[in-house]
Coordinates of C-alpha atoms and ligand atoms in Angstrom, one line a residue:
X1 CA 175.9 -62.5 172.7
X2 CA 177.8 -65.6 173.2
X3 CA 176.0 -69.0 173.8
X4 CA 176.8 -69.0 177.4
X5 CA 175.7 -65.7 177.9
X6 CA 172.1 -65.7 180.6
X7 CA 170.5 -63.7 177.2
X8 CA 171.1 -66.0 174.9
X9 CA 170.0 -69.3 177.8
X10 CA 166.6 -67.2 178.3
X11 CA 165.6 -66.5 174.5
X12 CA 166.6 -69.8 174.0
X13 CA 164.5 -70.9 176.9
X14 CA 161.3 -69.3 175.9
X15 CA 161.6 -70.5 171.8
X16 CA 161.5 -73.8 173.4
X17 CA 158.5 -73.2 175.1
X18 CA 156.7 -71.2 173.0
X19 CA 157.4 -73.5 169.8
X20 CA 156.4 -76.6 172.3
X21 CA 153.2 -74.6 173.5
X22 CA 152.2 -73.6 169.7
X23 CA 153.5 -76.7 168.2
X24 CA 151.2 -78.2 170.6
X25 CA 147.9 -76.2 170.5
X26 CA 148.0 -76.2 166.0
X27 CA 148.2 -80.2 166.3
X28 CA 144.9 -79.9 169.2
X29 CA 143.0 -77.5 167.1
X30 CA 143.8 -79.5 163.7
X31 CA 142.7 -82.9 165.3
X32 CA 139.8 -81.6 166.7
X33 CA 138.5 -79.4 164.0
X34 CA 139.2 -81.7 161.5
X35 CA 137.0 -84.4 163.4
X36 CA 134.1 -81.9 163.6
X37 CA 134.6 -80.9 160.1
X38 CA 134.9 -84.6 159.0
X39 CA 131.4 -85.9 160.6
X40 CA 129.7 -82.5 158.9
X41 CA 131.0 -83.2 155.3
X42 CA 130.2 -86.7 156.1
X43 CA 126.7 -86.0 157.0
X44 CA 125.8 -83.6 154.4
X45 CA 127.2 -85.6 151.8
X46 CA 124.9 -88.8 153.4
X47 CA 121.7 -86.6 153.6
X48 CA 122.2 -85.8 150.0
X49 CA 122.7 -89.3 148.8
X50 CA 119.8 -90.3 150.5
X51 CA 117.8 -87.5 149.1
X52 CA 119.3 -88.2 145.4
X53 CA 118.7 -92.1 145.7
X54 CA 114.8 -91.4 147.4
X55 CA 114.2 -89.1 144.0
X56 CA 115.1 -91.9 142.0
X57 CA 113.0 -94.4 143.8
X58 CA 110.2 -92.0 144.1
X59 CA 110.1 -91.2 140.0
X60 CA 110.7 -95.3 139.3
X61 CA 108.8 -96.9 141.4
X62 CA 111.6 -99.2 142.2
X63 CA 115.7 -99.5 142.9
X64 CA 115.8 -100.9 139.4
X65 CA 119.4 -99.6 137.7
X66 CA 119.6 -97.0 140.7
X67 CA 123.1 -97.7 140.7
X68 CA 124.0 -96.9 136.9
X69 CA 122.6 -93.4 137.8
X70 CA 124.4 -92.7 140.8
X71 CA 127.9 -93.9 139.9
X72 CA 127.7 -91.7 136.2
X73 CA 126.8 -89.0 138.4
X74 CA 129.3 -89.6 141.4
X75 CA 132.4 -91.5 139.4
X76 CA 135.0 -92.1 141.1
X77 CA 137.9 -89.7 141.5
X78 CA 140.9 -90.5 139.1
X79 CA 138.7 -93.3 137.3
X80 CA 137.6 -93.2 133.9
X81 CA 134.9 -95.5 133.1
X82 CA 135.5 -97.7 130.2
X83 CA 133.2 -95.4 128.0
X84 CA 135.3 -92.4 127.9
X85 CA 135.0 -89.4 130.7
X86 CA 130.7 -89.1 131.0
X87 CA 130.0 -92.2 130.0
X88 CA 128.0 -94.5 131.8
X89 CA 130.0 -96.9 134.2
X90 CA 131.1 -100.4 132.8
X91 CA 130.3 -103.1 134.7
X92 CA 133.5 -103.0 137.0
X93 CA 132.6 -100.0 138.5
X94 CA 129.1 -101.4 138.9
X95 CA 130.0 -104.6 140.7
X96 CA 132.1 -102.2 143.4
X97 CA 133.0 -98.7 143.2
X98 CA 134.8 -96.5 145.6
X99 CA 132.3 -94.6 146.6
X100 CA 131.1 -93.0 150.5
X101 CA 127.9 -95.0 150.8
X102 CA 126.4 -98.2 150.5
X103 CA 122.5 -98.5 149.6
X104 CA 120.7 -101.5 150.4
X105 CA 116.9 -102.4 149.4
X106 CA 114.1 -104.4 151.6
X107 CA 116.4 -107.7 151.5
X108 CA 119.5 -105.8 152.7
X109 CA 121.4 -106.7 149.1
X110 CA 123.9 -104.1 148.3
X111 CA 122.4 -102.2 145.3
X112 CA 124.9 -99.2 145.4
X113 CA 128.0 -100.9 146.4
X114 CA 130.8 -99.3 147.8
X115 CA 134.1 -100.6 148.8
X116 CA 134.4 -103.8 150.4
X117 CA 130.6 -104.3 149.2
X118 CA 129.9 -105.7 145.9
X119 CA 126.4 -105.0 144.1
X120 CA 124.1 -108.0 145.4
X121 CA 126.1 -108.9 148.3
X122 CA 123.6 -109.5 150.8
X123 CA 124.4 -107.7 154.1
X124 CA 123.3 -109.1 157.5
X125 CA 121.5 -106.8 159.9
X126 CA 123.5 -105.6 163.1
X127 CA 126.8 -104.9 161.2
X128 CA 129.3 -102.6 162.8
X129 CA 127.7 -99.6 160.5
X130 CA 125.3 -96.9 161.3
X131 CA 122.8 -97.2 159.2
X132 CA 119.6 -94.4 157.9
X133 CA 116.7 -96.2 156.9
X134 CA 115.4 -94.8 153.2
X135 CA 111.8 -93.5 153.7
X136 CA 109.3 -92.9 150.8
X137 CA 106.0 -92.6 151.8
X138 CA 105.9 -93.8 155.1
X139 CA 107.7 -96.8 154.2
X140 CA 111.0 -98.2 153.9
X141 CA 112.2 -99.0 151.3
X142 CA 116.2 -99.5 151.7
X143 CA 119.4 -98.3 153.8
X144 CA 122.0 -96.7 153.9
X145 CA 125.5 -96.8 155.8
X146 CA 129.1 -94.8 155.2
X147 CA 131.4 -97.6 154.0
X148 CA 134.1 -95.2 156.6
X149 CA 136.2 -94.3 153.0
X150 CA 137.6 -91.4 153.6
X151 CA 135.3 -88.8 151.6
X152 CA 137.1 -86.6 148.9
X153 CA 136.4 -83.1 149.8
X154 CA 135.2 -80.4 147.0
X155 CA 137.3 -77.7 146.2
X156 CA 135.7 -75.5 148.6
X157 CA 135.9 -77.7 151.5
X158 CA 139.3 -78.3 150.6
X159 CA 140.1 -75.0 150.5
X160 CA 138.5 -74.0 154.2
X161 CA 141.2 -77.2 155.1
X162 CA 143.7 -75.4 153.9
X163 CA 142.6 -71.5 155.1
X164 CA 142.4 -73.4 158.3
X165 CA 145.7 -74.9 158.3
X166 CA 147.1 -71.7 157.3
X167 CA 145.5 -69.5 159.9
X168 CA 147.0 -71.9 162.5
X169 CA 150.7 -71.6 161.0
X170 CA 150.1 -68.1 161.3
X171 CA 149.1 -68.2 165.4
X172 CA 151.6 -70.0 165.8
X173 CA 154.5 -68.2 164.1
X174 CA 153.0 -64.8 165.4
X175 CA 153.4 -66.9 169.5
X176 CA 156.9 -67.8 168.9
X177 CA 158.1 -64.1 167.4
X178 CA 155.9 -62.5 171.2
X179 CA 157.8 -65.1 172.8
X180 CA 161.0 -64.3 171.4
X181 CA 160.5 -60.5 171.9
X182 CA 159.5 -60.5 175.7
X183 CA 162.4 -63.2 176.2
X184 CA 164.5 -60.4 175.1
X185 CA 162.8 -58.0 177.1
X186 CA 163.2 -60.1 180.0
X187 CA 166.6 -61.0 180.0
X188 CA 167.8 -57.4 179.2
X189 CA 165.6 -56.4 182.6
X190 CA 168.2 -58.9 184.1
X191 CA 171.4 -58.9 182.8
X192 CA 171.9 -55.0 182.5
X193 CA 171.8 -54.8 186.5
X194 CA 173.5 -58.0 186.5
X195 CA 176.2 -56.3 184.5
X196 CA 176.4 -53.2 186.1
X197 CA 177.4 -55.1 189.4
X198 CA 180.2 -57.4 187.7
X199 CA 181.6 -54.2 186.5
X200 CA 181.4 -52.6 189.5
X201 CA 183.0 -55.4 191.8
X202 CA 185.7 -55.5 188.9
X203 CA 186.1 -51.6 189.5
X204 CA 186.3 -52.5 193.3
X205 CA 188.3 -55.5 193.2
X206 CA 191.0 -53.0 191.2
X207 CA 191.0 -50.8 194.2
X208 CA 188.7 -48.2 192.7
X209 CA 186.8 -48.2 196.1
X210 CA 183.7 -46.1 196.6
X211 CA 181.6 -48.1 193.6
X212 CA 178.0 -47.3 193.7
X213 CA 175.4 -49.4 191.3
X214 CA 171.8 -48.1 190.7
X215 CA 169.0 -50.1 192.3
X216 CA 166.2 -50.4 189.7
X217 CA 163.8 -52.8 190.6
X218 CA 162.4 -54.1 194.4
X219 CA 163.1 -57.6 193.6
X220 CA 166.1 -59.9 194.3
X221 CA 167.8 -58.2 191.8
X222 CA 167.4 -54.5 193.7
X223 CA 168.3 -56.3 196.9
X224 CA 171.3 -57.7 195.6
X225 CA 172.1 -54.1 194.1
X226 CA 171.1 -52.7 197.9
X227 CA 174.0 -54.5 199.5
X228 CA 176.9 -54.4 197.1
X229 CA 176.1 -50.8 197.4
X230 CA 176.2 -51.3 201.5
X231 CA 179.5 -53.6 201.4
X232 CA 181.2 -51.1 199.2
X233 CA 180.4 -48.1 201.1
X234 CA 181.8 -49.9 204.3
X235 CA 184.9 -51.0 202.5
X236 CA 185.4 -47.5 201.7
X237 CA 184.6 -46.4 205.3
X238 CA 187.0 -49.5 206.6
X239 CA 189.8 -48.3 204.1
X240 CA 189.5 -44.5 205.0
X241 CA 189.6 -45.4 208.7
X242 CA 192.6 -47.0 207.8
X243 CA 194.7 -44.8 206.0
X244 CA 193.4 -42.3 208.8
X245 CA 194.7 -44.5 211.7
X246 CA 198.2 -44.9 209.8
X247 CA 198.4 -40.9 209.2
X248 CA 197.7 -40.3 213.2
X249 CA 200.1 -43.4 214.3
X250 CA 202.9 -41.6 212.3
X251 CA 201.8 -38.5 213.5
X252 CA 202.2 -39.6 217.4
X253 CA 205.2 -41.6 216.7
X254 CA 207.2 -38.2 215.0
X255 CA 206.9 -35.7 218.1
X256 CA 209.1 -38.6 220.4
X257 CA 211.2 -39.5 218.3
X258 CA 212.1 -36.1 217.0
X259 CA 212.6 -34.7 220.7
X260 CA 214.9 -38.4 221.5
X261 CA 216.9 -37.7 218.1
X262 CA 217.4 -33.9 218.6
X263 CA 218.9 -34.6 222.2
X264 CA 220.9 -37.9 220.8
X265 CA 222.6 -35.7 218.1
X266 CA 223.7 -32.8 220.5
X267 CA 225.1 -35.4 223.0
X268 CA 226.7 -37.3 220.0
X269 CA 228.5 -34.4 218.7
X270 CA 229.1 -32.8 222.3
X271 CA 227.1 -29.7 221.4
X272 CA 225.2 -30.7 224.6
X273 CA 226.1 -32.0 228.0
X274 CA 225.0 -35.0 229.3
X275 CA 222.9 -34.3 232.4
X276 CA 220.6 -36.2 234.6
X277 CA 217.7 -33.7 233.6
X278 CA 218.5 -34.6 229.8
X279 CA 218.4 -38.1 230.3
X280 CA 215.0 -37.2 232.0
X281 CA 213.4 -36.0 229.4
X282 CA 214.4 -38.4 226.8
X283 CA 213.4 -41.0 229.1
X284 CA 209.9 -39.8 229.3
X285 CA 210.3 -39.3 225.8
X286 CA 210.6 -43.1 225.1
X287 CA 208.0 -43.7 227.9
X288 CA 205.6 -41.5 225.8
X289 CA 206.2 -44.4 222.6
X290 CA 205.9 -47.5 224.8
X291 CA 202.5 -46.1 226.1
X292 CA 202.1 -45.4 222.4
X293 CA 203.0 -49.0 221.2
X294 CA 201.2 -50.8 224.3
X295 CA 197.9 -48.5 223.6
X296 CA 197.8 -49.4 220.0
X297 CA 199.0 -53.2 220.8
X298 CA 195.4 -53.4 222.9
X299 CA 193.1 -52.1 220.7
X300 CA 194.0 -54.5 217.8
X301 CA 193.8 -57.2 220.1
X302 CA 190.7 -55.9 220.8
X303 CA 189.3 -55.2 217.6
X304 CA 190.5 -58.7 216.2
X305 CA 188.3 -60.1 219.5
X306 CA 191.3 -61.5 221.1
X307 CA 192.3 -59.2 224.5
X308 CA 193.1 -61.6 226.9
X309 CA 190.3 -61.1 230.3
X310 CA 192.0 -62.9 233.4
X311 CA 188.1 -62.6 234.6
X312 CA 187.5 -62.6 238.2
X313 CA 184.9 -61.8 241.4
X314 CA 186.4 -58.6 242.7
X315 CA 183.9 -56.7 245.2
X316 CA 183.2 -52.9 243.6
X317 CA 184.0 -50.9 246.4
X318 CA 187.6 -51.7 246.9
X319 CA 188.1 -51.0 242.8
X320 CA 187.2 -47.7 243.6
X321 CA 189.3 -47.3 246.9
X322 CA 192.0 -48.6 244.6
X323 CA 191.5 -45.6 241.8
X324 CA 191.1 -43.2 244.7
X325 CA 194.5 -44.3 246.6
X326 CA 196.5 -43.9 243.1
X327 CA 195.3 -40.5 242.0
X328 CA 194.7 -39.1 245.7
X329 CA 198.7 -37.4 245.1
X330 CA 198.3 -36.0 242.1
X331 CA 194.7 -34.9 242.8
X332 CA 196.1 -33.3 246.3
X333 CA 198.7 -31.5 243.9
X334 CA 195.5 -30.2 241.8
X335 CA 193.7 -28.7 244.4
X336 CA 191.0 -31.1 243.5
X337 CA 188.6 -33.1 245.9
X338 CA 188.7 -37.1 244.4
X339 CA 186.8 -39.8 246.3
X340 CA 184.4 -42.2 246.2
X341 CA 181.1 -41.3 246.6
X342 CA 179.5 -42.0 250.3
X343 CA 176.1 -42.7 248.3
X344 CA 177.4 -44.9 246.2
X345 CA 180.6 -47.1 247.6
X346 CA 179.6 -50.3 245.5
X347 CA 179.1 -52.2 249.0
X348 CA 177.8 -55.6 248.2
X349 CA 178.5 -55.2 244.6
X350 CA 180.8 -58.0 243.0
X351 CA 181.9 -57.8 239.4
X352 CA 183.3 -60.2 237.1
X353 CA 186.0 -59.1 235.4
X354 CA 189.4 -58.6 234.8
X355 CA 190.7 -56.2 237.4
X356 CA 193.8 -55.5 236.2
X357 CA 191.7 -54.3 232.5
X358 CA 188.6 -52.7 234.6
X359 CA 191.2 -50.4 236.4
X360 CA 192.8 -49.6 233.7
X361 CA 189.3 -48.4 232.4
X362 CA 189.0 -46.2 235.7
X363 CA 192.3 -44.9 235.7
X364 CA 191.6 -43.7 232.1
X365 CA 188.9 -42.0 233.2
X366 CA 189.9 -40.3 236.1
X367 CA 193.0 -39.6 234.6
X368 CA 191.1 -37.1 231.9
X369 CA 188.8 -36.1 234.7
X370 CA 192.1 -34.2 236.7
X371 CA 193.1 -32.7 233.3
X372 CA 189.9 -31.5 232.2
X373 CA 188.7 -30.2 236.0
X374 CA 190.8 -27.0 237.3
X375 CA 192.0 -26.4 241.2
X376 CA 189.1 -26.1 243.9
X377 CA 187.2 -29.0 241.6
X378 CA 186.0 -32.3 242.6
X379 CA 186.2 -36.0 241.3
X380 CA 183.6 -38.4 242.5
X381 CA 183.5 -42.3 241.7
X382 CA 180.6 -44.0 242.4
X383 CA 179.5 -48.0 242.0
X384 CA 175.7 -48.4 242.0
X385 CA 173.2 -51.0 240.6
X386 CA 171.5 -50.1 237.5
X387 CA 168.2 -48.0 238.8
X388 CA 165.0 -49.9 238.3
X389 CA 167.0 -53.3 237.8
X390 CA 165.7 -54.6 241.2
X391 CA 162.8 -55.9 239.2
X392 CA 164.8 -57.7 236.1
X393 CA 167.1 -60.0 237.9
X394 CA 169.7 -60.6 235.7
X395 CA 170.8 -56.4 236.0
X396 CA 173.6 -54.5 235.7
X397 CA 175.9 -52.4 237.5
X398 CA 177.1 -49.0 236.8
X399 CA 180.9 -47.3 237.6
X400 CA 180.4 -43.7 237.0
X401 CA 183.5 -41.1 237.2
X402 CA 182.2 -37.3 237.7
X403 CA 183.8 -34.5 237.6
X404 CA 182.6 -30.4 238.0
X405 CA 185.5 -29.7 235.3
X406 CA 185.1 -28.0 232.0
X407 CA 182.9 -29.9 230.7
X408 CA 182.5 -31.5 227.0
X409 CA 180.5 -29.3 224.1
X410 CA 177.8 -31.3 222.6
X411 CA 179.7 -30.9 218.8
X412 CA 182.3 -32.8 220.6
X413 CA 180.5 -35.2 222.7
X414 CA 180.1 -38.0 220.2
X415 CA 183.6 -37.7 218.7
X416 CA 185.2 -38.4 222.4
X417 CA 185.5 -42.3 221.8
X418 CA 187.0 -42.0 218.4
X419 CA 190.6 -42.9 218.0
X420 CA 193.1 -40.4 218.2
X421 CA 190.3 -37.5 218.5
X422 CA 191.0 -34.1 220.8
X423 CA 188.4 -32.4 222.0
X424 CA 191.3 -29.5 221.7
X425 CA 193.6 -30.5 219.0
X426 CA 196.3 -27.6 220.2
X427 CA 196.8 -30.0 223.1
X428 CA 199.6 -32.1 222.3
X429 CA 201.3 -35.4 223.2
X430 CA 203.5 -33.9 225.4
X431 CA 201.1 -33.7 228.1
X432 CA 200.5 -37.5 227.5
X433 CA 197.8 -36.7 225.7
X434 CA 197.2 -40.0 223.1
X435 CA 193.7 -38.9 222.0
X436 CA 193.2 -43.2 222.4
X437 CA 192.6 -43.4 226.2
X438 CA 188.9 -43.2 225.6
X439 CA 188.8 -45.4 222.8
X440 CA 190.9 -48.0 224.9
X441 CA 188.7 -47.6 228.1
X442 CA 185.5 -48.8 225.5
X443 CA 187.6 -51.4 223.6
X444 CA 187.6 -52.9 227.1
X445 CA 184.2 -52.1 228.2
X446 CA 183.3 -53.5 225.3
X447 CA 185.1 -56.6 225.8
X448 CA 183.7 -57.9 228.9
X449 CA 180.1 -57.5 227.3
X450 CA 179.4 -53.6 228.7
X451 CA 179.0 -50.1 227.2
X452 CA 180.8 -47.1 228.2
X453 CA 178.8 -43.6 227.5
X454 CA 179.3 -40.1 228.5
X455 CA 177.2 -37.2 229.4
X456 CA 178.1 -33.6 229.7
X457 CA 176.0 -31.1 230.8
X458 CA 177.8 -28.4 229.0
X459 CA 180.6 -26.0 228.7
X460 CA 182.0 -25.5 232.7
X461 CA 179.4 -27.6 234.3
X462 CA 181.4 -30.8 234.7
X463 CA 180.9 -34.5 232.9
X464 CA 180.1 -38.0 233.9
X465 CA 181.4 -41.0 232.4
X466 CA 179.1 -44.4 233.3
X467 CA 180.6 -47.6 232.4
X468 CA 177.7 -50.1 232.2
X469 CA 178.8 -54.1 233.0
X470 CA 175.8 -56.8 232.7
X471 CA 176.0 -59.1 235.7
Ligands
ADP501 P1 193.1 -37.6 225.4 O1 194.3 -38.3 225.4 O2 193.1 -36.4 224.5 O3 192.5 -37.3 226.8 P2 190.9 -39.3 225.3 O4 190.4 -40.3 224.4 O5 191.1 -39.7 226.7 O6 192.1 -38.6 224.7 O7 189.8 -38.1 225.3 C1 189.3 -37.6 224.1 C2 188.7 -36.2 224.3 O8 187.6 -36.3 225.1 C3 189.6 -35.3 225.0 O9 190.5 -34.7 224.1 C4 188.7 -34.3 225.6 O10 188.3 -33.3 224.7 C5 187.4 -35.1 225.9 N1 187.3 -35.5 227.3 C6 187.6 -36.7 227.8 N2 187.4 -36.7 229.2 C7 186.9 -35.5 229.5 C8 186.5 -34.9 230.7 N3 186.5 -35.5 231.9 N4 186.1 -33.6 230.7 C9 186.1 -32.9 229.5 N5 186.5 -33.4 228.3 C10 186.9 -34.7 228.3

C-alpha cells in the first residue's frame, strides 16, 4: 500500500477522525465528571467537618481548643507536626494549616484556619465564600466555608479517578481500532472495482478489445463499471465492423481486377487478340471499381457527417417523372410496367434537397426493384404527404418505390441496409451487384434529416421502399 494509494488516504482519513472524535469526547467526559465528582467529595467532606466540629462544641460547651483536635485528627498531608507523626500540632500548624475548611465562631474569627486564614483573623461577612451556618440546638453558633484548596482525595476516591480515566482510554482506543477496521472495509469496497477497471482499460488500451468488468454495487461506482462495460462493447462492435468492411472492400476489389489482369496478360503476351468486345468487357470491368471507389468515397463522407447537399426547392412530381424517363428503357426491355403513380404524382409537393443526392436515392431503388421484379411485373413511384400530417403542420413527405417482384424474407428484411449484405450471396458483382446501394440510398436519407425503411409482404408478393423527408 503505498502512501499515495486511495487505501492508505482513507484509513488515514478516518484515524484522524476518529482519534479527533475520541480525543475529544475522553477530555468532555473527564472535565465534566471530574466537576461533578469534585463538588460531591467536596460536599461530603464539608458535611462531615461540620458534623465533627458540632460534636465537639456539643460535648464542650464551647469552640475552646476545637482547632488542636481537628488538625491532630486531619494533619496535613506530607507535614509532620513538630511532635513527631501523631502528635498534637505545634503552633505553626495552628496559626494556618492547609486544610479544606475554615470554621468561624459568633464574632466571625477564624478558629479553624485554613489557608490564607490565620486562627483569629476576623472575617467580614459577605465574602466571596459560601458559607453553612453551624447549628447546635437551634442556634448558631459558627460557620463554615471551603477555603477552594483543592481537597486531597482518599485512596478510594482516588482510585474511582483513575478506574475512570482508564475506562475512557479504553473507549477510546476500542473507537479508533472500529474506525480503523471499517476504513479498511470501506476503501477495499472502493478500490477493488476501482482496480478492476484500470486493469481493464490497460487490457483495452493494449488492444485486448472485448474487456468486460463486474458491476457490483448500484452506486457511482456500478455506474461507472455500467459504461466502461458499454464503451468497450461498442469499441469491439466499431473494430469488428471494421475489419469486416476491409475483408468485403478486398473482396469487391479482387473479382475486377482479376477479370482486367487476366485479359491484360493474354493481350500482353499475344495469347489473345485485341478486339473491340475485349476492350468492352475490361471497360466495364474498371467501371465496376470506380462505382466501387465512388460508392465507398460517399459513405465515409457520410459517416464522418461531411456529404456535401447542394440543397434546393425542387417540386416532387417532376423527381419522379425524372426516375421514370431514365429506367422507362430498360424497364421496357424487362417486360415490366414502371411509372408514377396516378394517385400519388407529388403535385404541389416541394422538397428541399439536393436533387442530384435524392435521385441518386431513387435510382437506387428502382434500380433493385427491376432486378428483384421478373417480366409482366410492375414498378410504381409514388410522392404523397405523410397520412394524418394535415393536422401537425410542420409534416413530412413520403417517396415510396413499389414493386410486385420477389419480394424480401422477413430473416432478411433487417439486414437489407447493411453494408455489403446480399439478400442472395451467390449473386455476384458481376451483375453490378455492390451489396452498398441500400446502405448509400440511407447514408443520404439520412443526411438530409429523413429515414428510409422497407416493407415486404413476403416471398413473391412484391416490396415497398418509403423514404421519409421532414419538411
Ligand atoms: P445489391 O447491390 O445486392 O442490390 P442493395 O444494398 O441494393 O445491394 O440491396 C441489398 C439486398 O436487399 C439485396 O441483395 C436484396 O436481397 C435485397 N433487396 C433490395 N431491394 C429489393 C427489392 N426491391 N426486392 C427484393 N429484394 C430487395
Amino acid at each position: 500500500m503505498s502512501f499515495r494509494s486511495l487505501t492508505f488516504k482513507l484509513i488515514l482519513a478516518f484515524l484522524i477522525v476518529s482519534l479527533a472524535g475520541a480525543g475529544l469526547s475522553a477530555l468532555l467526559a473527564r472535565w465534566a465528571n471530574g466537576r461533578a465528582f469534585d463538588s460531591l467529595v467536596l460536599d461530603q467532606a464539608q458535611a462531615a467537618f461540620i458534623s465533627e466540629v458540632s460534636a465537639y462544641y456539643e460535648a464542650t460547651g464551647a469552640w475552646q481548643g476545637v482547632a488542636r483536635v481537628i488538625l491532630q485528627r486531619h494533619p496535613a498531608p506530607g507535614r509532620v507536626p513538630a511532635g513527631g507523626r501523631g502528635a498534637p500540632p505545634g503552633e505553626a500548624e495552628l496559626a494556618t494549616s492547609s486544610f479544606s475548611f475554615v470554621l468561624l465562631d459568633q464574632n466571625r474569627d477564624v478558629i479553624v484556619p485554613a489557608s490564607g486564614y490565620r486562627l483569629g483573623v476576623h472575617v467580614p461577612a459577605g465574602g466571596p465564600a459560601k458559607e453553612t451556618a453551624v447549628e447546635i440546638g437551634g442556634q448558631t453558633v459558627g460557620a463554615v466555608f471551603a477555603t477552594g484548596q483543592p481537597l486531597t482525595l482518599d485512596p478510594g476516591q482516588a482510585l474511582y479517578v483513575a478506574r475512570t480515566d482508564q475506562a475512557l482510554l479504553y473507549a477510546a482506543l476500542i473507537g479508533i481500532g472500529i474506525a480503523l477496521v471499517l476504513g479498511g472495509l470501506l476503501a477495499r469496497t472502493l478500490v477493488r472495482p476501482l482496480a478492476e477497471l484500470t486493469a481493464a482499460s490497460r487490457a483495452l488500451a493494449r488492444g485486448e478489445l472485448g474487456q468486460q468488468v463486474a458491476i457490483r454495487s448500484s452506486d457511482e461506482l456500478g455506474e461507472l463499471a455500467d459504461s466502461f462495460n458499454q464503451m468497450s462493447a461498442g469499441l469491439a462492435q466499431a473494430s469488428e465492423l471494421r475489419r469486416q468492411m476491409t475483408a468485403d472492400i478486398a473482396h469487391e476489389l479482387r473479382s475486377p481486377l482479376t477479370v482486367i489482369t487476366g485479359y491484360l496478360e493474354g493481350l500482353r503476351d499475344g495469347v489473345l487478340k485485341p478486339s473491340p468486345a475485349r476492350f468492352e468487357v475490361m471497360y466495364g470491368e474498371a467501371q465496376q471499381l470506380q462505382r466501387l471507389v465512388e460508392d465507398l468515397r460517399t459513405l465515409s463522407l457520410a459517416d464522418a457527417g461531411e456529404l456535401p447537399l447542394n440543397r434546393q426547392s425542387v417540386p416532387a412530381g417532376s423527381m419522379l417523372e425524372q426516375v421514370a424517363a431514365a429506367f422507362a428503357h430498360r424497364a421496357e426491355l424487362a417486360g415490366v410496367a414502371l411509372g408514377v403513380d396516378p394517385s400519388a404524382t407529388g403535385a404541389g409537393i416541394d422538397l428541399l434537397v439536393d436533387p442530384e443526392r435524392m435521385l441518386q436515392v431513387l435510382a437506387n431503388l428502382t434500380n433493385n426493384a427491376l432486378r428483384y421484379t421478373p417480366a409482366g411485373g410492375r414498378i410504381s413511384l409514388a410522392a404523397l404527404r405523410e397520412p394524418g400530417a394535415a393536422l401537425r403542420e410542420p409534416s413530412a413527405v413520403l417517396l415510396q418505390v413499389q414493386d410486385s417482384g420477389e419480394g424480401i424474407p422477413p430473416e432478411v428484411l433487417p439486414h437489407i441496409f447493411d453494408r455489403f449484405y446480399r439478400g442472395d450471396p451467390a449473386r455476384s458483382a458481376a451483375g453490378g451487384e455492390s451489396g452498398l446501394g441500400l446502405a448509400i440510398a440511407r447514408s443520404i436519407v439520412e443526411a438530409h434529416g429523413g429515414a428510409v425503411s422497407a416493407s415486404s409482404a413476403g416471398s413473391g408478393l412484391g416490396s415497398t421502399f418509403t423514404v421519409r423527408l421532414p419538411v
